[in-house]
Tab-separated table of C-alpha atoms and ligand atoms in Angstrom:
chain	number	residue	atom	x	y	z
A	1	MET	CA	-133.331	9.333	175.674
A	2	GLU	CA	-136.420	9.754	177.456
A	3	LYS	CA	-139.272	7.586	177.898
A	4	ILE	CA	-142.488	8.144	178.274
A	5	LEU	CA	-145.165	4.946	178.860
A	6	ILE	CA	-148.697	4.834	176.947
A	7	GLU	CA	-151.073	3.245	179.307
A	8	SER	CA	-153.099	1.644	176.693
A	9	ALA	CA	-154.537	-2.210	177.586
A	10	GLN	CA	-151.285	-3.107	176.614
A	11	PRO	CA	-149.086	-0.609	177.358
A	12	TYR	CA	-145.705	-0.063	175.727
A	13	GLN	CA	-143.121	3.016	175.622
A	14	VAL	CA	-141.833	5.739	173.276
A	15	CYS	CA	-138.412	6.625	172.814
A	16	ILE	CA	-137.313	9.970	172.495
A	17	GLY	CA	-133.879	10.979	171.595
A	18	GLN	CA	-131.032	11.760	168.984
A	19	ASN	CA	-128.860	9.109	166.829
A	20	ILE	CA	-131.188	6.402	168.391
A	21	LEU	CA	-132.481	4.957	165.656
A	22	PRO	CA	-129.205	2.433	165.846
A	23	GLN	CA	-130.811	0.837	169.475
A	24	ALA	CA	-134.183	0.014	167.710
A	25	GLY	CA	-133.355	-3.256	167.415
A	26	ALA	CA	-131.611	-4.048	170.524
A	27	LEU	CA	-135.184	-2.086	172.012
A	28	ALA	CA	-137.799	-4.055	170.426
A	29	ALA	CA	-136.142	-7.566	171.382
A	30	GLU	CA	-136.491	-6.264	174.910
A	31	VAL	CA	-140.503	-6.943	173.777
A	32	LEU	CA	-140.801	-8.610	171.221
A	33	GLN	CA	-138.745	-11.988	170.495
A	34	PRO	CA	-136.685	-11.615	167.471
A	35	ALA	CA	-138.496	-13.548	164.293
A	36	THR	CA	-139.017	-12.006	160.742
A	37	LEU	CA	-140.089	-8.108	160.506
A	38	ALA	CA	-140.692	-6.782	157.976
A	39	LEU	CA	-139.928	-3.014	157.675
A	40	VAL	CA	-141.817	-0.998	155.398
A	41	MET	CA	-141.154	2.659	154.266
A	42	ASP	CA	-141.261	4.817	151.441
A	43	GLU	CA	-139.042	4.752	149.065
A	44	THR	CA	-137.358	8.351	150.017
A	45	VAL	CA	-137.017	7.313	153.720
A	46	ALA	CA	-135.551	3.801	152.797
A	47	ALA	CA	-133.485	5.758	151.113
A	48	TYR	CA	-132.074	8.099	153.618
A	49	TYR	CA	-132.355	6.014	156.901
A	50	GLY	CA	-133.453	2.264	155.132
A	51	ARG	CA	-130.210	0.482	155.919
A	52	GLU	CA	-129.177	1.402	159.381
A	53	ALA	CA	-132.799	0.804	160.138
A	54	LYS	CA	-131.959	-2.650	159.165
A	55	ALA	CA	-128.586	-3.734	160.130
A	56	ALA	CA	-129.714	-1.874	164.079
A	57	PHE	CA	-132.352	-5.174	163.655
A	58	GLN	CA	-129.960	-7.143	162.086
A	59	GLN	CA	-128.176	-7.490	164.847
A	60	ALA	CA	-130.328	-7.858	167.439
A	61	GLY	CA	-131.439	-10.908	165.694
A	62	PHE	CA	-133.838	-9.795	163.865
A	63	GLN	CA	-134.725	-11.846	160.178
A	64	VAL	CA	-135.521	-8.461	157.976
A	65	ALA	CA	-138.099	-8.406	155.029
A	66	GLU	CA	-137.651	-4.710	153.007
A	67	TYR	CA	-141.142	-3.456	151.743
A	68	PHE	CA	-140.908	-0.338	149.933
A	69	PHE	CA	-142.881	1.620	148.259
A	70	PRO	CA	-143.514	4.997	146.422
A	71	ALA	CA	-144.399	8.097	148.848
A	72	GLY	CA	-147.352	9.956	149.694
A	73	GLU	CA	-151.147	10.001	151.466
A	74	GLN	CA	-152.017	8.173	147.834
A	75	ALA	CA	-150.226	5.391	150.018
A	76	LYS	CA	-152.914	5.504	152.004
A	77	SER	CA	-155.642	2.960	150.068
A	78	MET	CA	-156.897	-0.342	150.060
A	79	ASP	CA	-155.348	-0.878	146.648
A	80	ARG	CA	-151.372	-0.348	148.643
A	81	LEU	CA	-152.731	-2.680	151.649
A	82	ALA	CA	-153.880	-6.071	150.088
A	83	HIS	CA	-150.607	-5.681	148.140
A	84	LEU	CA	-148.538	-5.203	151.536
A	85	LEU	CA	-150.494	-7.844	153.243
A	86	GLU	CA	-149.603	-10.517	149.984
A	87	PHE	CA	-146.300	-9.325	150.504
A	88	LEU	CA	-146.894	-10.587	154.469
A	89	ALA	CA	-147.917	-13.440	153.467
A	90	GLU	CA	-145.641	-14.443	150.757
A	91	LYS	CA	-142.263	-13.686	152.736
A	92	GLY	CA	-144.665	-16.332	155.024
A	93	LEU	CA	-144.960	-14.359	158.330
A	94	GLY	CA	-146.647	-15.859	161.400
A	95	ARG	CA	-148.077	-14.351	164.170
A	96	ASN	CA	-145.219	-14.381	166.499
A	97	ASP	CA	-143.098	-12.122	163.324
A	98	CYS	CA	-143.778	-8.428	163.520
A	99	ILE	CA	-143.773	-5.001	161.339
A	100	ALA	CA	-141.575	-2.007	161.231
A	101	ALA	CA	-142.657	1.020	160.113
A	102	LEU	CA	-140.331	3.372	159.451
A	103	GLY	CA	-141.471	7.089	157.945
A	104	GLY	CA	-144.538	9.374	158.632
A	105	GLY	CA	-147.589	9.260	159.686
A	106	VAL	CA	-148.105	7.776	155.838
A	107	THR	CA	-146.116	4.548	156.771
A	108	GLY	CA	-147.567	4.670	160.598
A	109	ASP	CA	-151.367	4.852	158.846
A	110	LEU	CA	-150.884	1.961	156.194
A	111	ALA	CA	-147.912	-0.388	158.341
A	112	GLY	CA	-150.103	-0.485	161.575
A	113	LEU	CA	-153.555	-1.205	159.514
A	114	ALA	CA	-151.712	-3.872	157.507
A	115	ALA	CA	-150.469	-5.720	161.477
A	116	ALA	CA	-153.926	-4.804	162.765
A	117	LEU	CA	-154.993	-7.018	160.094
A	118	TYR	CA	-152.487	-9.969	159.202
A	119	GLN	CA	-153.467	-12.828	160.732
A	120	ARG	CA	-156.601	-10.917	162.614
A	121	GLY	CA	-153.259	-8.886	164.443
A	122	ILE	CA	-149.452	-9.401	164.636
A	123	ALA	CA	-147.121	-7.156	166.899
A	124	TYR	CA	-145.580	-3.797	165.380
A	125	ILE	CA	-143.318	-1.172	166.497
A	126	GLN	CA	-143.402	2.820	165.217
A	127	LEU	CA	-140.149	4.749	163.958
A	128	PRO	CA	-141.555	7.950	163.306
A	129	THR	CA	-138.746	10.484	160.319
A	130	THR	CA	-141.302	13.036	160.664
A	131	LEU	CA	-141.723	15.462	163.101
A	132	LEU	CA	-146.212	14.368	162.266
A	133	ALA	CA	-145.453	10.786	162.912
A	134	ALA	CA	-143.533	12.129	166.210
A	135	VAL	CA	-146.147	13.727	168.079
A	136	ASP	CA	-149.134	12.514	166.703
A	137	SER	CA	-149.800	9.570	164.516
A	138	SER	CA	-146.745	7.391	165.941
A	139	VAL	CA	-148.315	7.245	169.499
A	140	GLY	CA	-152.333	6.052	170.489
A	141	GLY	CA	-152.640	2.743	168.051
A	142	LYS	CA	-155.173	4.837	165.526
A	143	THR	CA	-154.503	3.471	161.876
A	144	ALA	CA	-156.205	3.870	159.193
A	145	VAL	CA	-156.446	4.041	154.690
A	146	ASN	CA	-158.387	6.182	152.868
A	147	LEU	CA	-161.182	5.128	150.593
A	148	GLN	CA	-163.311	6.700	147.561
A	149	SER	CA	-165.325	7.771	149.756
A	150	GLY	CA	-163.093	10.140	152.245
A	151	LYS	CA	-160.035	9.586	154.464
A	152	ASN	CA	-159.549	7.330	157.032
A	153	LEU	CA	-162.589	5.581	156.861
A	154	ALA	CA	-160.935	2.094	156.662
A	155	GLY	CA	-159.081	1.337	160.106
A	156	ALA	CA	-158.950	-0.126	163.300
A	157	PHE	CA	-157.091	0.554	166.918
A	158	TRP	CA	-154.177	-1.503	166.883
A	159	GLN	CA	-151.270	-0.335	169.607
A	160	PRO	CA	-147.856	-0.529	168.635
A	161	ARG	CA	-145.039	-2.324	171.205
A	162	LEU	CA	-142.188	0.255	171.141
A	163	VAL	CA	-142.194	3.750	169.132
A	164	LEU	CA	-138.909	5.245	169.300
A	165	CYS	CA	-138.522	8.534	167.516
A	166	ASP	CA	-135.251	9.714	166.594
A	167	CYS	CA	-135.596	13.556	166.566
A	168	GLN	CA	-132.229	13.418	164.536
A	169	THR	CA	-134.265	12.361	161.372
A	170	PHE	CA	-135.848	15.866	161.406
A	171	ALA	CA	-132.776	16.866	159.857
A	172	THR	CA	-133.561	15.374	156.559
A	173	LEU	CA	-136.714	17.113	155.967
A	174	PRO	CA	-137.949	19.119	154.053
A	175	GLN	CA	-139.020	23.108	155.835
A	176	ALA	CA	-142.615	22.030	154.298
A	177	GLU	CA	-142.905	18.682	156.568
A	178	ILE	CA	-141.540	20.510	159.817
A	179	SER	CA	-144.264	22.921	159.444
A	180	ALA	CA	-147.133	20.924	158.920
A	181	GLY	CA	-145.663	18.862	161.457
A	182	ALA	CA	-145.530	21.472	163.508
A	183	ALA	CA	-149.256	22.727	162.860
A	184	GLU	CA	-150.329	19.633	164.979
A	185	CYS	CA	-148.138	20.987	168.144
A	186	VAL	CA	-150.055	24.210	167.315
A	187	LYS	CA	-152.666	21.728	168.114
A	188	TYR	CA	-152.098	20.654	171.317
A	189	ALA	CA	-150.993	24.142	171.891
A	190	VAL	CA	-154.463	24.793	172.167
A	191	LEU	CA	-156.266	21.950	173.643
A	192	SER	CA	-153.841	22.319	176.528
A	193	ASP	CA	-150.700	24.381	176.892
A	194	PRO	CA	-150.710	28.613	175.925
A	195	ALA	CA	-146.859	28.676	176.774
A	196	LEU	CA	-146.197	26.589	173.969
A	197	LEU	CA	-148.498	28.419	171.719
A	198	GLN	CA	-145.540	31.250	172.729
A	199	GLN	CA	-142.724	29.372	171.898
A	200	LEU	CA	-143.741	28.174	168.829
A	201	THR	CA	-145.257	31.652	167.831
A	202	ASP	CA	-141.405	33.119	169.132
A	203	CYS	CA	-138.714	29.840	167.776
A	204	ALA	CA	-140.745	29.171	164.415
A	205	LEU	CA	-139.232	26.829	162.786
A	206	ASP	CA	-136.178	26.957	165.176
A	207	ALA	CA	-137.683	25.459	167.992
A	208	PRO	CA	-136.252	22.988	169.953
A	209	TRP	CA	-138.626	20.062	168.774
A	210	GLN	CA	-136.999	17.286	170.693
A	211	GLN	CA	-138.612	19.412	173.757
A	212	ILE	CA	-141.557	19.538	172.046
A	213	VAL	CA	-142.214	16.069	170.756
A	214	GLN	CA	-141.501	15.146	174.312
A	215	LEU	CA	-144.309	17.328	175.618
A	216	CYS	CA	-146.925	16.510	172.738
A	217	VAL	CA	-146.413	12.830	173.113
A	218	ARG	CA	-146.813	13.251	177.160
A	219	TYR	CA	-150.343	15.381	176.254
A	220	LYS	CA	-151.391	12.790	173.965
A	221	ALA	CA	-150.357	9.642	176.730
A	222	ASP	CA	-152.998	11.196	179.140
A	223	ILE	CA	-155.607	11.627	176.790
A	224	VAL	CA	-154.658	8.167	175.857
A	225	ARG	CA	-154.788	6.615	179.448
A	226	MET	CA	-158.138	8.055	180.027
A	227	ASP	CA	-159.988	7.573	176.517
A	228	GLU	CA	-157.882	4.630	174.374
A	229	LYS	CA	-160.578	4.155	172.020
A	230	GLU	CA	-161.871	7.608	170.914
A	231	GLN	CA	-165.377	7.142	172.840
A	232	GLY	CA	-165.224	11.490	173.846
A	233	LEU	CA	-161.800	13.056	175.573
A	234	ARG	CA	-159.830	12.051	172.936
A	235	GLN	CA	-162.468	13.520	170.397
A	236	LEU	CA	-161.014	16.445	171.686
A	237	LEU	CA	-157.687	16.102	169.266
A	238	ASN	CA	-159.515	15.825	166.593
A	239	LEU	CA	-159.673	20.140	166.950
A	240	GLY	CA	-159.212	21.152	163.862
A	241	HIS	CA	-159.529	17.666	161.712
A	242	THR	CA	-163.207	18.076	160.540
A	243	ILE	CA	-162.994	20.569	158.412
A	244	GLY	CA	-159.187	19.940	158.106
A	245	HIS	CA	-159.647	16.281	156.659
A	246	ALA	CA	-162.665	18.046	154.208
A	247	ALA	CA	-159.646	20.304	152.604
A	248	GLU	CA	-157.048	17.712	152.013
A	249	ARG	CA	-160.039	15.295	149.756
A	250	LEU	CA	-161.466	18.364	147.903
A	251	SER	CA	-157.277	18.758	147.107
A	252	ASP	CA	-157.501	14.901	146.349
A	253	TYR	CA	-154.371	15.217	149.010
A	254	SER	CA	-152.479	17.948	147.009
A	255	ILE	CA	-152.760	19.919	150.266
A	256	ARG	CA	-150.445	18.203	153.493
A	257	HIS	CA	-152.324	16.612	156.226
A	258	GLY	CA	-150.749	19.574	158.382
A	259	GLU	CA	-151.164	22.083	156.612
A	260	ALA	CA	-154.670	21.534	155.839
A	261	VAL	CA	-154.934	21.180	159.948
A	262	ALA	CA	-153.561	24.363	160.087
A	263	MET	CA	-156.469	25.578	157.508
A	264	GLY	CA	-159.117	23.793	159.743
A	265	LEU	CA	-158.535	25.272	163.072
A	266	MET	CA	-158.482	28.737	161.513
A	267	ILE	CA	-162.022	27.613	160.474
A	268	ILE	CA	-163.520	26.565	163.374
A	269	SER	CA	-161.234	29.242	166.037
A	270	ARG	CA	-162.383	32.197	164.290
A	271	ALA	CA	-166.262	30.692	163.814
A	272	ALA	CA	-165.936	30.339	167.364
A	273	GLU	CA	-164.547	33.918	168.133
A	274	LYS	CA	-167.721	35.445	165.902
A	275	MET	CA	-170.281	33.166	167.974
A	276	SER	CA	-169.223	34.722	171.175
A	277	LEU	CA	-168.250	31.393	171.817
A	278	ALA	CA	-164.682	31.890	171.977
A	279	ARG	CA	-162.250	34.078	174.360
A	280	ASP	CA	-161.805	37.623	171.398
A	281	GLY	CA	-158.435	37.726	170.194
A	282	ILE	CA	-157.919	33.621	170.545
A	283	SER	CA	-157.829	33.417	166.810
A	284	ALA	CA	-155.200	36.131	166.320
A	285	GLU	CA	-153.017	34.500	168.756
A	286	ILE	CA	-153.605	30.935	166.865
A	287	ALA	CA	-152.805	33.097	163.383
A	288	ALA	CA	-149.393	34.199	164.595
A	289	ALA	CA	-147.896	30.893	165.691
A	290	LEU	CA	-149.334	29.346	162.274
A	291	ARG	CA	-147.845	32.489	160.218
A	292	ALA	CA	-144.272	32.148	161.814
A	293	LEU	CA	-145.011	28.620	160.922
A	294	ARG	CA	-145.174	29.030	157.033
A	295	LEU	CA	-148.886	27.318	157.588
A	296	PRO	CA	-151.254	28.493	155.622
A	297	LEU	CA	-154.207	30.254	157.276
A	298	HIS	CA	-156.602	30.436	154.160
A	299	CYS	CA	-158.550	27.543	152.833
A	300	PRO	CA	-158.932	27.746	148.831
A	301	TYR	CA	-162.368	25.975	148.888
A	302	ALA	CA	-165.957	27.382	149.545
A	303	ALA	CA	-167.904	26.551	152.289
A	304	GLU	CA	-170.374	24.677	150.639
A	305	GLN	CA	-167.619	22.099	149.282
A	306	LEU	CA	-165.861	22.304	152.747
A	307	ALA	CA	-169.724	21.631	154.394
A	308	GLU	CA	-170.825	18.522	151.825
A	309	ILE	CA	-167.262	16.528	152.397
A	310	ALA	CA	-167.602	17.625	156.110
A	311	LEU	CA	-170.755	15.506	156.679
A	312	THR	CA	-169.714	12.460	156.002
A	313	ASP	CA	-167.080	12.471	158.668
A	314	LYS	CA	-167.076	9.857	161.243
A	315	LYS	CA	-167.710	12.603	163.946
A	316	ARG	CA	-171.485	12.934	162.224
A	317	ARG	CA	-173.502	11.303	164.943
A	318	GLY	CA	-177.055	11.146	163.074
A	319	GLU	CA	-178.350	15.075	163.365
A	320	HIS	CA	-174.916	16.525	164.749
A	321	ILE	CA	-171.488	16.662	164.399
A	322	ASN	CA	-169.412	16.628	167.050
A	323	LEU	CA	-166.946	19.817	166.474
A	324	VAL	CA	-164.227	20.702	168.865
A	325	LEU	CA	-164.093	24.163	168.916
A	326	PRO	CA	-161.759	26.175	171.499
A	327	GLU	CA	-162.680	28.390	174.295
A	328	ASP	CA	-159.714	30.044	175.140
A	329	ILE	CA	-155.928	28.924	174.485
A	330	GLY	CA	-155.599	25.281	176.451
A	331	LYS	CA	-158.931	25.746	177.402
A	332	CYS	CA	-161.462	23.251	173.979
A	333	ARG	CA	-164.624	21.450	174.467
A	334	ILE	CA	-166.743	18.825	172.852
A	335	TYR	CA	-169.625	20.936	170.854
A	336	PRO	CA	-172.322	18.589	169.238
A	337	LEU	CA	-173.330	21.424	166.573
A	338	PRO	CA	-176.955	20.408	164.479
A	339	ILE	CA	-176.022	19.395	160.858
A	340	GLU	CA	-177.379	22.202	159.351
A	341	GLN	CA	-175.333	24.539	161.453
A	342	LEU	CA	-172.256	23.770	159.628
A	343	LEU	CA	-172.223	25.589	157.262
A	344	PRO	CA	-173.126	28.771	158.515
A	345	LEU	CA	-169.930	28.144	160.715
A	346	ILE	CA	-167.831	27.155	158.088
A	347	ALA	CA	-169.193	30.520	155.520
A	348	SER	CA	-167.937	32.441	159.008
A	349	GLY	CA	-164.695	31.196	159.964
A	350	MET	CA	-163.569	31.329	156.339
A	351	GLU	CA	-162.152	35.701	156.298
A	352	ASP	CA	-160.621	37.212	159.605
B	1	NAD	N1	-152.564	7.224	163.101
B	1	NAD	C1	-153.274	9.175	163.525
B	1	NAD	O1	-153.349	9.259	165.030
B	1	NAD	C2	-152.738	10.187	163.341
B	1	NAD	C3	-152.120	11.161	163.323
B	1	NAD	C4	-152.360	12.266	162.681
B	1	NAD	C5	-151.699	12.075	161.552
B	1	NAD	N2	-151.972	11.564	160.506
B	1	NAD	C6	-151.373	10.403	159.591
B	1	NAD	O2	-150.715	11.022	158.904
B	1	NAD	C7	-150.236	11.316	157.488
B	1	NAD	C8	-149.369	13.008	157.477
B	1	NAD	O3	-148.288	11.854	158.084
B	1	NAD	P1	-146.946	13.326	157.794
B	1	NAD	O4	-146.759	14.120	157.438
B	1	NAD	O5	-146.094	12.062	157.835
B	1	NAD	O6	-146.832	12.068	156.051
B	1	NAD	P2	-145.713	11.349	155.355
B	1	NAD	O7	-145.451	9.845	155.709
B	1	NAD	O8	-146.302	11.294	154.091
B	1	NAD	O9	-144.182	12.131	155.628
B	1	NAD	C9	-144.069	13.100	154.275
B	1	NAD	C10	-143.431	13.366	153.130
B	1	NAD	O10	-142.129	13.002	153.935
B	1	NAD	C11	-140.615	12.064	153.688
B	1	NAD	N3	-140.279	11.775	154.814
B	1	NAD	C12	-140.954	11.001	155.431
B	1	NAD	N4	-139.563	11.292	156.922
B	1	NAD	C13	-138.523	11.941	156.327
B	1	NAD	C14	-136.841	12.605	156.206
B	1	NAD	N5	-136.849	11.967	157.892
B	1	NAD	N6	-136.518	13.037	156.101
B	1	NAD	C15	-137.016	12.980	154.956
B	1	NAD	N7	-137.911	13.479	154.210
B	1	NAD	C16	-139.202	12.714	155.169
B	1	NAD	C17	-141.943	11.183	153.412
B	1	NAD	O11	-141.301	10.348	152.627
B	1	NAD	C18	-143.373	11.636	152.736
B	1	NAD	O12	-142.804	12.343	151.559
B	1	NAD	C19	-151.928	11.759	156.814
B	1	NAD	O13	-152.270	10.436	156.690
B	1	NAD	C20	-152.923	12.000	158.434
B	1	NAD	O14	-153.895	11.619	158.069
B	1	NAD	C21	-152.557	9.648	161.425
B	2	ZN	ZN1	-153.778	14.752	162.647
């Protein structure tokens, strides 16, 4: 098992390995007093791994209260959050009790925000079971639900006490979910690692995911150490996301987050290349990786629709919007774009 330390204000370990879910209770007991633990999971994940996770926590002395919800992005809502908070209160959880999020990014974001809010903040741990949650959402303490007005608009920075990633759980993921998680891996590669982009292109869906999770988490750990609250550097991790989030919302979340990130990556890299801000050929290299990973290269919405929604994004700062632009594979920068230039930029990035 590999352990990576996240040096946030309250440091914690990310444990990555195969078949380590049964150790979740023992590892949690090292950082938390065994108490009541609300085990939050969607119904799909519960059917696969709920029993094993529950037993692991019970064996370590935790009292487990299970909370189930229907799978899907729709669960990242104020209604679902309120329902979960009421559940915690009904089960009598106090400030020394804790939450465990077993599942993908939806579960982690929802349960993490409930942990941040309940009784002004209780401990939680992340047990990611999707590639996307493993490489990205389970690490770094960003939690949120969506509002009608946009994605992730109500949230908090609230760090978990432990992340335990059992890569064996990826075995039951449908191919489309592996692809979606791989889009975030392509994002890391474009930000920092040309060799990773090549590896993802060559190995495609047969990539050695555990090794790639370790690489991506180490990279995210570096960024979170330097900028936990996203004042500057951490904004780089939004590469492909401003436009991606707009596509996700336009689809009413029928496009997966990772698929939307792939569309966002393509639009921004084509646009950067056409504006001569990026090296010639980089969008074709990114496209080759995304194609190999069976991710979409084109977005089904019009530039006008995407621009309108992107302007409501959290990254907007008055008359500018902070966009992350790739200059080369492994070299990106934060670019404050005047808002009137957003529509032409997206339009130029729509086609090859
Ligand atoms: N907080 C952050 O820093 C951060 C970063 C990136 C993404 N996100 C958020 O993460 C969310 C997307 O996460 P996701 O892609 O994991 O979605 P998800 O949680 O909806 O999981 C995707 C699907 O896979 C199923 N599933 C999960 N694990 C499984 C397994 N092992 N076997 C079989 N099926 C399994 C789920 O039931 C679900 O249907 C988005 O809401 C996005 O905004 C957050
Ligand atoms: Zn993302």
